[in-house]
Amino acid sequence: MSPSARYAVCEAVLRQGSFADDIALAAGAGIGGVGVDAPAVETVGADEARRILDDHGVQASSYMDFATIFHEDGGRFPLDEAARRLDVGRRLGVPAALVMTGALGARAPAEADETCRDWLGACAALAEDRDMRIMLEPMHPLMRRWSYVHTLDHALTLVDGLEGAGVVLDLGHVWWEHGLDTLIRDHVDEIVSVQVTNVDTAALEEIRYERAPFDRGDVPVASLVGLLETSGYDGWYEDETIVRARRDQRLAMLRASREWFESL
């Protein structure tokens, strides 16, 4: 299946005020998949969310904001709640659910890695029972509030050998990583989903993280997509260009992003 047929958008990009309006916007932009947000699905319920997706001919490409392993109070995301959410994901037909580690806090890195790996192994087994995968997302170091895992290499280590687990490759989080091309080629089977965005150069110079359209910024989006394809990647590409824009501007932005991606 061509990359254009596997092009989706993360729901956080849409932000129309309701799940139904988000899915309608994606469909109106000619996009056939949406990485749905767990809180938005919870608001309408799994059955209604599936009906809305089906009515618009849109697939759920991933289940986002599924779980953050470490809680601010020192606890961990409960596995029984993870199982319940995975059941929701299965009803939506999603192939995978996104996991973040949360902040390191007072934990020693080795201790955090051990805890995360134990949790990921247990949750991956739950996902596999439901014909799904969980996927760990490494995030840019400026996003340490959400994750202490900042490289693809680190994320791959945490899911290594865990059936039912893999990673999310967000181009806007790890494009700077040394040896990234080799990691992609050698571990393409562990890359469950790819999030596509660019990062604003001027903001980075001011030590700020701001996303940007695909064709502007520090990230070599086109060459990385080409590398993924030649390496055998066959999953979804999800637009995660989260930028400030009025609601009435987002349809044109989505169409422009899709057309640029299709032009590759």
Short mmCIF file of N, CA and C in Angstrom, two decimals, residues 38-39 42 63 65-68 71 76-89 119 123 126 130:
data_model
loop_
_atom_site.label_atom_id
_atom_site.label_comp_id
_atom_site.label_asym_id
_atom_site.label_seq_id
_atom_site.Cartn_x
_atom_site.Cartn_y
_atom_site.Cartn_z
N ALA A 38 -7.60 9.36 23.55
CA ALA A 38 -8.37 8.60 24.54
C ALA A 38 -9.39 9.48 25.28
N PRO A 39 -9.03 10.70 25.75
CA PRO A 39 -10.03 11.51 26.46
C PRO A 39 -11.23 11.86 25.58
N GLU A 42 -13.41 8.80 25.34
CA GLU A 42 -14.11 8.57 26.61
C GLU A 42 -15.34 9.47 26.72
N TYR A 63 -4.31 4.88 19.00
CA TYR A 63 -5.04 5.29 20.20
C TYR A 63 -4.06 6.10 21.04
N ASP A 65 -2.59 9.19 23.78
CA ASP A 65 -2.77 9.51 25.20
C ASP A 65 -3.33 8.31 25.95
N PHE A 66 -2.94 7.12 25.52
CA PHE A 66 -3.45 5.89 26.12
C PHE A 66 -2.99 5.74 27.57
N ALA A 67 -1.69 5.96 27.82
CA ALA A 67 -1.18 5.78 29.17
C ALA A 67 0.15 6.51 29.34
N THR A 68 0.35 7.08 30.53
CA THR A 68 1.65 7.61 30.97
C THR A 68 2.07 6.77 32.17
N HIS A 71 3.19 8.36 37.32
CA HIS A 71 2.33 9.44 37.77
C HIS A 71 3.13 10.43 38.62
N ARG A 76 2.17 4.33 39.45
CA ARG A 76 2.24 3.91 38.06
C ARG A 76 0.83 3.76 37.49
N PHE A 77 0.73 3.85 36.19
CA PHE A 77 -0.56 3.68 35.53
C PHE A 77 -1.06 2.27 35.81
N PRO A 78 -2.26 2.12 36.36
CA PRO A 78 -2.74 0.78 36.74
C PRO A 78 -3.03 -0.11 35.53
N LEU A 79 -2.60 -1.34 35.61
CA LEU A 79 -2.76 -2.26 34.50
C LEU A 79 -4.21 -2.63 34.24
N ASP A 80 -5.05 -2.60 35.28
CA ASP A 80 -6.46 -2.91 35.03
C ASP A 80 -7.11 -1.80 34.20
N GLU A 81 -6.69 -0.55 34.42
CA GLU A 81 -7.20 0.54 33.58
C GLU A 81 -6.61 0.44 32.17
N ALA A 82 -5.37 0.02 32.05
CA ALA A 82 -4.78 -0.21 30.73
C ALA A 82 -5.56 -1.26 29.97
N ALA A 83 -5.95 -2.34 30.65
CA ALA A 83 -6.73 -3.40 30.00
C ALA A 83 -8.08 -2.86 29.52
N ARG A 84 -8.72 -2.04 30.36
CA ARG A 84 -10.02 -1.46 29.96
C ARG A 84 -9.85 -0.59 28.72
N ARG A 85 -8.81 0.23 28.71
CA ARG A 85 -8.60 1.11 27.56
C ARG A 85 -8.24 0.32 26.30
N LEU A 86 -7.50 -0.75 26.47
CA LEU A 86 -7.19 -1.59 25.33
C LEU A 86 -8.45 -2.22 24.75
N ASP A 87 -9.40 -2.56 25.62
CA ASP A 87 -10.68 -3.07 25.13
C ASP A 87 -11.40 -2.02 24.28
N VAL A 88 -11.32 -0.76 24.72
CA VAL A 88 -11.90 0.34 23.93
C VAL A 88 -11.19 0.43 22.58
N GLY A 89 -9.86 0.38 22.61
CA GLY A 89 -9.10 0.45 21.37
C GLY A 89 -9.45 -0.66 20.40
N TRP A 119 6.59 -2.74 33.36
CA TRP A 119 5.22 -2.29 33.04
C TRP A 119 4.93 -2.54 31.56
N CYS A 123 1.91 -4.79 30.02
CA CYS A 123 0.89 -4.16 29.18
C CYS A 123 0.94 -4.71 27.76
N LEU A 126 -1.10 -7.76 27.51
CA LEU A 126 -2.52 -7.43 27.43
C LEU A 126 -2.90 -7.01 26.02
N ARG A 130 -5.30 -8.82 22.59
CA ARG A 130 -6.36 -8.11 21.89
C ARG A 130 -5.98 -7.77 20.45
#
